[in-house]
Every structure is written in structure tokens, then in C-alpha cells.
Amino acid sequence: LFRSMLQVDFHDPAASFQRLRKQYGDVFSLQFCWVNVVVLNGFEALKEALVHKSEDIADRPPFPIYEHLGFQEHCQGVLAARYGRGWKEQRRFSLSTLRNTGRSEEH
């Protein structure tokens, strides 16, 4: 079910989201400009998404500005990359390098 962000009172967003939660339930979506945003409310909905479905929700949407800045599909580093095999490899390499040079918190 899609709703518009125009239904959110930005002077009191908590009350707006609480009203939308009562009307549509713990999981609903809003359209923010041209992007659909999924809103999760309540501990059980958050736990289901973050613990049990973490790989399903881990990706980032593509941003046209990345291409303008020179990022290509398979070389966006760790911060701007889409979630997937390439991101996991970059993250593993980065953490390993930081750990080996003594720059990581995990020793």
C-alpha cells in the first residue's frame, strides 16, 4: 500500500507515523519524491526485517549522482557500493587491511 510523504506532518512526524501505523499496520510504504520508502513500526517488524530478512533489505538504491561522480557499477568502494558479492569482498579486504596495519578497533 503506497502513501505519499505529504501525509506526514513534519512539525510532529512521530504523531503522523503513529496515525499511519494505526491506519495501515506495522509495515507500510510511502512515496518520497520518486522513491518508494518502506516504513517499519514496532519491535517485531524491526526484528523480522533486521534479523531474519537482513540480506533482503541490505541493498542501497542506485543514485544517479554516483555515475556523475565517476563511480562505475563495479567499483564504488565500500560506502557507495550496492550490497552484494563485490561489496562483501571490498569490506573484507578493507577490514583485513585496517586490522593488519593496526587501524581497526578489532584486534
mmCIF file of N, CA and C in Angstrom:
data_model
loop_
_atom_site.group_PDB
_atom_site.id
_atom_site.type_symbol
_atom_site.label_atom_id
_atom_site.label_comp_id
_atom_site.label_asym_id
_atom_site.label_seq_id
_atom_site.Cartn_x
_atom_site.Cartn_y
_atom_site.Cartn_z
ATOM 1 N N LEU A 1 0.843 -1.172 0.000
ATOM 2 C CA LEU A 1 0.000 0.000 0.000
ATOM 3 C C LEU A 1 0.890 1.236 0.000
ATOM 4 N N PHE A 2 0.738 2.084 -0.971
ATOM 5 C CA PHE A 2 1.585 3.262 -1.106
ATOM 6 C C PHE A 2 0.836 4.520 -0.672
ATOM 7 N N ARG A 3 1.509 5.307 0.108
ATOM 8 C CA ARG A 3 1.015 6.600 0.557
ATOM 9 C C ARG A 3 2.066 7.642 0.212
ATOM 10 N N SER A 4 1.695 8.897 0.241
ATOM 11 C CA SER A 4 2.613 9.985 -0.069
ATOM 12 C C SER A 4 3.189 10.587 1.210
ATOM 13 N N MET A 5 4.421 11.094 1.128
ATOM 14 C CA MET A 5 5.028 11.774 2.273
ATOM 15 C C MET A 5 4.262 13.046 2.619
ATOM 16 N N LEU A 6 3.383 13.479 1.731
ATOM 17 C CA LEU A 6 2.574 14.656 2.026
ATOM 18 C C LEU A 6 1.625 14.395 3.192
ATOM 19 N N GLN A 7 1.435 13.141 3.557
ATOM 20 C CA GLN A 7 0.586 12.802 4.691
ATOM 21 C C GLN A 7 1.310 12.938 6.023
ATOM 22 N N VAL A 8 2.598 13.251 5.987
ATOM 23 C CA VAL A 8 3.398 13.365 7.208
ATOM 24 C C VAL A 8 3.510 14.830 7.594
ATOM 25 N N ASP A 9 3.153 15.130 8.835
ATOM 26 C CA ASP A 9 3.313 16.479 9.379
ATOM 27 C C ASP A 9 4.738 16.572 9.914
ATOM 28 N N PHE A 10 5.588 17.347 9.243
ATOM 29 C CA PHE A 10 6.997 17.406 9.619
ATOM 30 C C PHE A 10 7.247 18.214 10.888
ATOM 31 N N HIS A 11 6.209 18.876 11.411
ATOM 32 C CA HIS A 11 6.332 19.547 12.706
ATOM 33 C C HIS A 11 6.140 18.535 13.838
ATOM 34 N N ASP A 12 5.467 17.440 13.555
ATOM 35 C CA ASP A 12 5.263 16.365 14.532
ATOM 36 C C ASP A 12 5.239 15.022 13.797
ATOM 37 N N PRO A 13 6.410 14.593 13.254
ATOM 38 C CA PRO A 13 6.428 13.352 12.465
ATOM 39 C C PRO A 13 6.070 12.112 13.279
ATOM 40 N N ALA A 14 6.425 12.091 14.562
ATOM 41 C CA ALA A 14 6.119 10.910 15.382
ATOM 42 C C ALA A 14 4.609 10.668 15.438
ATOM 43 N N ALA A 15 3.847 11.729 15.645
ATOM 44 C CA ALA A 15 2.387 11.586 15.693
ATOM 45 C C ALA A 15 1.838 11.155 14.325
ATOM 46 N N SER A 16 2.423 11.697 13.251
ATOM 47 C CA SER A 16 1.969 11.310 11.905
ATOM 48 C C SER A 16 2.216 9.839 11.641
ATOM 49 N N PHE A 17 3.415 9.359 11.985
ATOM 50 C CA PHE A 17 3.725 7.949 11.753
ATOM 51 C C PHE A 17 2.885 7.050 12.661
ATOM 52 N N GLN A 18 2.594 7.508 13.861
ATOM 53 C CA GLN A 18 1.734 6.727 14.760
ATOM 54 C C GLN A 18 0.326 6.610 14.166
ATOM 55 N N ARG A 19 -0.179 7.712 13.600
ATOM 56 C CA ARG A 19 -1.505 7.693 12.959
ATOM 57 C C ARG A 19 -1.509 6.752 11.756
ATOM 58 N N LEU A 20 -0.459 6.828 10.934
ATOM 59 C CA LEU A 20 -0.356 5.941 9.770
ATOM 60 C C LEU A 20 -0.228 4.480 10.207
ATOM 61 N N ARG A 21 0.485 4.251 11.307
ATOM 62 C CA ARG A 21 0.630 2.881 11.828
ATOM 63 C C ARG A 21 -0.724 2.319 12.242
ATOM 64 N N LYS A 22 -1.521 3.131 12.927
ATOM 65 C CA LYS A 22 -2.855 2.672 13.340
ATOM 66 C C LYS A 22 -3.740 2.383 12.130
ATOM 67 N N GLN A 23 -3.573 3.189 11.091
ATOM 68 C CA GLN A 23 -4.420 3.041 9.905
ATOM 69 C C GLN A 23 -3.967 1.884 9.008
ATOM 70 N N TYR A 24 -2.637 1.693 8.836
ATOM 71 C CA TYR A 24 -2.130 0.735 7.847
ATOM 72 C C TYR A 24 -1.340 -0.437 8.433
ATOM 73 N N GLY A 25 -1.038 -0.417 9.721
ATOM 74 C CA GLY A 25 -0.311 -1.520 10.330
ATOM 75 C C GLY A 25 1.163 -1.212 10.516
ATOM 76 N N ASP A 26 1.910 -2.238 10.925
ATOM 77 C CA ASP A 26 3.325 -2.063 11.274
ATOM 78 C C ASP A 26 4.244 -1.881 10.072
ATOM 79 N N VAL A 27 3.812 -2.315 8.898
ATOM 80 C CA VAL A 27 4.648 -2.188 7.700
ATOM 81 C C VAL A 27 3.811 -1.533 6.603
ATOM 82 N N PHE A 28 4.287 -0.394 6.128
ATOM 83 C CA PHE A 28 3.627 0.276 5.018
ATOM 84 C C PHE A 28 4.673 1.054 4.233
ATOM 85 N N SER A 29 4.292 1.586 3.119
ATOM 86 C CA SER A 29 5.255 2.333 2.305
ATOM 87 C C SER A 29 4.730 3.726 2.014
ATOM 88 N N LEU A 30 5.693 4.618 1.819
ATOM 89 C CA LEU A 30 5.394 5.995 1.455
ATOM 90 C C LEU A 30 6.189 6.338 0.218
ATOM 91 N N GLN A 31 5.669 7.239 -0.564
ATOM 92 C CA GLN A 31 6.432 7.702 -1.714
ATOM 93 C C GLN A 31 7.090 9.019 -1.333
ATOM 94 N N PHE A 32 8.415 9.024 -1.348
ATOM 95 C CA PHE A 32 9.213 10.197 -1.012
ATOM 96 C C PHE A 32 9.851 10.683 -2.295
ATOM 97 N N CYS A 33 9.327 11.767 -2.837
ATOM 98 C CA CYS A 33 9.687 12.247 -4.187
ATOM 99 C C CYS A 33 9.364 11.125 -5.167
ATOM 100 N N TRP A 34 10.369 10.540 -5.801
ATOM 101 C CA TRP A 34 10.128 9.461 -6.768
ATOM 102 C C TRP A 34 10.581 8.120 -6.233
ATOM 103 N N VAL A 35 10.857 8.052 -4.949
ATOM 104 C CA VAL A 35 11.388 6.831 -4.343
ATOM 105 C C VAL A 35 10.359 6.260 -3.372
ATOM 106 N N ASN A 36 10.118 4.977 -3.478
ATOM 107 C CA ASN A 36 9.242 4.305 -2.524
ATOM 108 C C ASN A 36 10.050 3.917 -1.298
ATOM 109 N N VAL A 37 9.530 4.285 -0.118
ATOM 110 C CA VAL A 37 10.198 4.042 1.150
ATOM 111 C C VAL A 37 9.320 3.134 1.989
ATOM 112 N N VAL A 38 9.897 2.076 2.539
ATOM 113 C CA VAL A 38 9.158 1.168 3.412
ATOM 114 C C VAL A 38 9.358 1.620 4.854
ATOM 115 N N VAL A 39 8.267 1.744 5.591
ATOM 116 C CA VAL A 39 8.300 2.166 6.989
ATOM 117 C C VAL A 39 7.997 0.956 7.855
ATOM 118 N N LEU A 40 8.871 0.705 8.818
ATOM 119 C CA LEU A 40 8.697 -0.397 9.757
ATOM 120 C C LEU A 40 8.408 0.182 11.135
ATOM 121 N N ASN A 41 7.369 -0.309 11.789
ATOM 122 C CA ASN A 41 6.981 0.156 13.118
ATOM 123 C C ASN A 41 6.909 -1.024 14.062
ATOM 124 N N GLY A 42 7.408 -0.859 15.256
ATOM 125 C CA GLY A 42 7.283 -1.882 16.280
ATOM 126 C C GLY A 42 8.446 -2.849 16.292
ATOM 127 N N PHE A 43 8.675 -3.406 17.465
ATOM 128 C CA PHE A 43 9.808 -4.292 17.689
ATOM 129 C C PHE A 43 9.766 -5.526 16.802
ATOM 130 N N GLU A 44 8.626 -6.169 16.709
ATOM 131 C CA GLU A 44 8.530 -7.413 15.932
ATOM 132 C C GLU A 44 8.797 -7.175 14.447
ATOM 133 N N ALA A 45 8.271 -6.099 13.886
ATOM 134 C CA ALA A 45 8.510 -5.794 12.469
ATOM 135 C C ALA A 45 9.984 -5.486 12.227
ATOM 136 N N LEU A 46 10.591 -4.718 13.130
ATOM 137 C CA LEU A 46 12.018 -4.406 13.002
ATOM 138 C C LEU A 46 12.880 -5.656 13.152
ATOM 139 N N LYS A 47 12.549 -6.489 14.120
ATOM 140 C CA LYS A 47 13.311 -7.720 14.335
ATOM 141 C C LYS A 47 13.212 -8.632 13.116
ATOM 142 N N GLU A 48 12.027 -8.781 12.580
ATOM 143 C CA GLU A 48 11.835 -9.612 11.382
ATOM 144 C C GLU A 48 12.695 -9.097 10.231
ATOM 145 N N ALA A 49 12.684 -7.781 10.025
ATOM 146 C CA ALA A 49 13.443 -7.193 8.914
ATOM 147 C C ALA A 49 14.952 -7.257 9.147
ATOM 148 N N LEU A 50 15.411 -6.842 10.313
ATOM 149 C CA LEU A 50 16.848 -6.720 10.565
ATOM 150 C C LEU A 50 17.537 -8.033 10.897
ATOM 151 N N VAL A 51 16.818 -8.959 11.515
ATOM 152 C CA VAL A 51 17.440 -10.225 11.921
ATOM 153 C C VAL A 51 17.148 -11.338 10.914
ATOM 154 N N HIS A 52 15.893 -11.511 10.580
ATOM 155 C CA HIS A 52 15.519 -12.649 9.741
ATOM 156 C C HIS A 52 15.568 -12.370 8.240
ATOM 157 N N LYS A 53 15.459 -11.123 7.846
ATOM 158 C CA LYS A 53 15.444 -10.766 6.414
ATOM 159 C C LYS A 53 16.548 -9.760 6.074
ATOM 160 N N SER A 54 17.649 -9.783 6.817
ATOM 161 C CA SER A 54 18.670 -8.746 6.682
ATOM 162 C C SER A 54 19.253 -8.655 5.275
ATOM 163 N N GLU A 55 19.490 -9.767 4.616
ATOM 164 C CA GLU A 55 20.063 -9.709 3.269
ATOM 165 C C GLU A 55 19.053 -9.190 2.252
ATOM 166 N N ASP A 56 17.771 -9.349 2.529
ATOM 167 C CA ASP A 56 16.748 -8.853 1.613
ATOM 168 C C ASP A 56 16.633 -7.333 1.642
ATOM 169 N N ILE A 57 16.972 -6.718 2.779
ATOM 170 C CA ILE A 57 16.813 -5.268 2.902
ATOM 171 C C ILE A 57 18.144 -4.517 2.931
ATOM 172 N N ALA A 58 19.249 -5.198 2.713
ATOM 173 C CA ALA A 58 20.563 -4.585 2.888
ATOM 174 C C ALA A 58 21.005 -3.706 1.728
ATOM 175 N N ASP A 59 20.388 -3.800 0.584
ATOM 176 C CA ASP A 59 20.870 -3.078 -0.588
ATOM 177 C C ASP A 59 20.547 -1.597 -0.519
ATOM 178 N N ARG A 60 21.298 -0.822 -1.275
ATOM 179 C CA ARG A 60 21.067 0.608 -1.417
ATOM 180 C C ARG A 60 20.465 0.862 -2.799
ATOM 181 N N PRO A 61 19.630 1.882 -2.893
ATOM 182 C CA PRO A 61 19.103 2.202 -4.226
ATOM 183 C C PRO A 61 20.196 2.839 -5.082
ATOM 184 N N PRO A 62 20.117 2.689 -6.388
ATOM 185 C CA PRO A 62 21.101 3.358 -7.245
ATOM 186 C C PRO A 62 20.869 4.871 -7.228
ATOM 187 N N PHE A 63 21.936 5.629 -7.185
ATOM 188 C CA PHE A 63 21.848 7.085 -7.205
ATOM 189 C C PHE A 63 22.545 7.606 -8.445
ATOM 190 N N PRO A 64 21.854 8.373 -9.271
ATOM 191 C CA PRO A 64 22.460 8.907 -10.497
ATOM 192 C C PRO A 64 23.708 9.750 -10.221
ATOM 193 N N ILE A 65 23.796 10.360 -9.047
ATOM 194 C CA ILE A 65 24.955 11.198 -8.732
ATOM 195 C C ILE A 65 26.244 10.373 -8.706
ATOM 196 N N TYR A 66 26.145 9.080 -8.365
ATOM 197 C CA TYR A 66 27.342 8.226 -8.347
ATOM 198 C C TYR A 66 27.987 8.180 -9.726
ATOM 199 N N GLU A 67 27.160 8.023 -10.748
ATOM 200 C CA GLU A 67 27.687 7.975 -12.112
ATOM 201 C C GLU A 67 28.313 9.323 -12.478
ATOM 202 N N HIS A 68 27.678 10.391 -12.079
ATOM 203 C CA HIS A 68 28.205 11.735 -12.346
ATOM 204 C C HIS A 68 29.560 11.940 -11.662
ATOM 205 N N LEU A 69 29.734 11.361 -10.477
ATOM 206 C CA LEU A 69 30.994 11.491 -9.741
ATOM 207 C C LEU A 69 32.080 10.554 -10.255
ATOM 208 N N GLY A 70 31.728 9.688 -11.180
ATOM 209 C CA GLY A 70 32.719 8.801 -11.775
ATOM 210 C C GLY A 70 32.697 7.380 -11.259
ATOM 211 N N PHE A 71 31.787 7.074 -10.316
ATOM 212 C CA PHE A 71 31.670 5.700 -9.839
ATOM 213 C C PHE A 71 31.051 4.857 -10.936
ATOM 214 N N GLN A 72 31.630 3.693 -11.167
ATOM 215 C CA GLN A 72 31.038 2.771 -12.126
ATOM 216 C C GLN A 72 30.361 1.658 -11.359
ATOM 217 N N GLU A 73 29.634 0.826 -12.070
ATOM 218 C CA GLU A 73 28.813 -0.195 -11.418
ATOM 219 C C GLU A 73 29.597 -1.104 -10.479
ATOM 220 N N HIS A 74 30.798 -1.503 -10.863
ATOM 221 C CA HIS A 74 31.534 -2.492 -10.062
ATOM 222 C C HIS A 74 32.719 -1.905 -9.319
ATOM 223 N N CYS A 75 32.843 -0.588 -9.226
ATOM 224 C CA CYS A 75 33.973 -0.015 -8.484
ATOM 225 C C CYS A 75 33.517 1.203 -7.693
ATOM 226 N N GLN A 76 32.684 0.948 -6.704
ATOM 227 C CA GLN A 76 32.153 2.029 -5.886
ATOM 228 C C GLN A 76 32.697 2.004 -4.468
ATOM 229 N N GLY A 77 33.695 1.172 -4.185
ATOM 230 C CA GLY A 77 34.241 1.121 -2.839
ATOM 231 C C GLY A 77 33.284 0.477 -1.872
ATOM 232 N N VAL A 78 33.463 0.755 -0.602
ATOM 233 C CA VAL A 78 32.622 0.147 0.428
ATOM 234 C C VAL A 78 31.403 1.013 0.724
ATOM 235 N N LEU A 79 31.576 2.326 0.720
ATOM 236 C CA LEU A 79 30.486 3.205 1.137
ATOM 237 C C LEU A 79 29.375 3.361 0.104
ATOM 238 N N ALA A 80 29.719 3.466 -1.165
ATOM 239 C CA ALA A 80 28.716 3.751 -2.190
ATOM 240 C C ALA A 80 28.257 2.510 -2.947
ATOM 241 N N ALA A 81 28.856 1.371 -2.690
ATOM 242 C CA ALA A 81 28.553 0.167 -3.466
ATOM 243 C C ALA A 81 27.195 -0.414 -3.110
ATOM 244 N N ARG A 82 26.587 -1.037 -4.074
ATOM 245 C CA ARG A 82 25.368 -1.797 -3.830
ATOM 246 C C ARG A 82 25.750 -3.054 -3.047
ATOM 247 N N TYR A 83 24.841 -3.536 -2.229
ATOM 248 C CA TYR A 83 25.105 -4.724 -1.429
ATOM 249 C C TYR A 83 25.168 -5.944 -2.331
ATOM 250 N N GLY A 84 26.138 -6.778 -2.116
ATOM 251 C CA GLY A 84 26.294 -7.985 -2.913
ATOM 252 C C GLY A 84 27.687 -8.553 -2.742
ATOM 253 N N ARG A 85 28.069 -9.449 -3.645
ATOM 254 C CA ARG A 85 29.356 -10.123 -3.553
ATOM 255 C C ARG A 85 30.523 -9.126 -3.583
ATOM 256 N N GLY A 86 30.471 -8.158 -4.495
ATOM 257 C CA GLY A 86 31.543 -7.174 -4.600
ATOM 258 C C GLY A 86 31.695 -6.343 -3.341
ATOM 259 N N TRP A 87 30.571 -5.929 -2.750
ATOM 260 C CA TRP A 87 30.615 -5.154 -1.517
ATOM 261 C C TRP A 87 31.219 -5.980 -0.392
ATOM 262 N N LYS A 88 30.820 -7.244 -0.295
ATOM 263 C CA LYS A 88 31.341 -8.117 0.764
ATOM 264 C C LYS A 88 32.853 -8.302 0.620
ATOM 265 N N GLU A 89 33.324 -8.478 -0.616
ATOM 266 C CA GLU A 89 34.764 -8.643 -0.846
ATOM 267 C C GLU A 89 35.524 -7.364 -0.487
ATOM 268 N N GLN A 90 34.999 -6.218 -0.899
ATOM 269 C CA GLN A 90 35.638 -4.935 -0.569
ATOM 270 C C GLN A 90 35.676 -4.723 0.935
ATOM 271 N N ARG A 91 34.601 -5.029 1.619
ATOM 272 C CA ARG A 91 34.545 -4.855 3.072
ATOM 273 C C ARG A 91 35.543 -5.779 3.756
ATOM 274 N N ARG A 92 35.575 -7.027 3.344
ATOM 275 C CA ARG A 92 36.510 -7.990 3.931
ATOM 276 C C ARG A 92 37.952 -7.532 3.734
ATOM 277 N N PHE A 93 38.285 -7.075 2.514
ATOM 278 C CA PHE A 93 39.630 -6.593 2.227
ATOM 279 C C PHE A 93 39.958 -5.354 3.063
ATOM 280 N N SER A 94 39.018 -4.420 3.148
ATOM 281 C CA SER A 94 39.251 -3.192 3.911
ATOM 282 C C SER A 94 39.477 -3.478 5.388
ATOM 283 N N LEU A 95 38.635 -4.319 5.977
ATOM 284 C CA LEU A 95 38.793 -4.650 7.390
ATOM 285 C C LEU A 95 40.105 -5.389 7.638
ATOM 286 N N SER A 96 40.444 -6.304 6.745
ATOM 287 C CA SER A 96 41.703 -7.042 6.886
ATOM 288 C C SER A 96 42.902 -6.094 6.819
ATOM 289 N N THR A 97 42.877 -5.175 5.870
ATOM 290 C CA THR A 97 43.974 -4.212 5.715
ATOM 291 C C THR A 97 44.071 -3.307 6.938
ATOM 292 N N LEU A 98 42.951 -2.800 7.402
ATOM 293 C CA LEU A 98 42.966 -1.956 8.593
ATOM 294 C C LEU A 98 43.452 -2.716 9.825
ATOM 295 N N ARG A 99 43.018 -3.951 9.971
ATOM 296 C CA ARG A 99 43.432 -4.779 11.101
ATOM 297 C C ARG A 99 44.936 -5.034 11.050
ATOM 298 N N ASN A 100 45.456 -5.332 9.861
ATOM 299 C CA ASN A 100 46.882 -5.632 9.711
ATOM 300 C C ASN A 100 47.765 -4.407 9.922
ATOM 301 N N THR A 101 47.230 -3.222 9.707
ATOM 302 C CA THR A 101 48.023 -2.008 9.912
ATOM 303 C C THR A 101 47.747 -1.384 11.274
ATOM 304 N N GLY A 102 46.951 -2.038 12.090
ATOM 305 C CA GLY A 102 46.667 -1.548 13.443
ATOM 306 C C GLY A 102 45.691 -0.409 13.497
ATOM 307 N N ARG A 103 44.879 -0.209 12.463
ATOM 308 C CA ARG A 103 43.944 0.907 12.431
ATOM 309 C C ARG A 103 42.514 0.500 12.793
ATOM 310 N N SER A 104 42.303 -0.770 12.980
ATOM 311 C CA SER A 104 40.949 -1.229 13.256
ATOM 312 C C SER A 104 40.731 -1.348 14.763
ATOM 313 N N GLU A 105 39.467 -1.229 15.195
ATOM 314 C CA GLU A 105 39.130 -1.412 16.596
ATOM 315 C C GLU A 105 39.183 -2.885 16.982
ATOM 316 N N GLU A 106 39.021 -3.762 15.994
ATOM 317 C CA GLU A 106 39.042 -5.212 16.245
ATOM 318 C C GLU A 106 40.484 -5.709 16.114
ATOM 319 N N HIS A 107 41.117 -6.036 17.222
ATOM 320 C CA HIS A 107 42.477 -6.598 17.167
ATOM 321 C C HIS A 107 42.457 -8.049 17.544
#
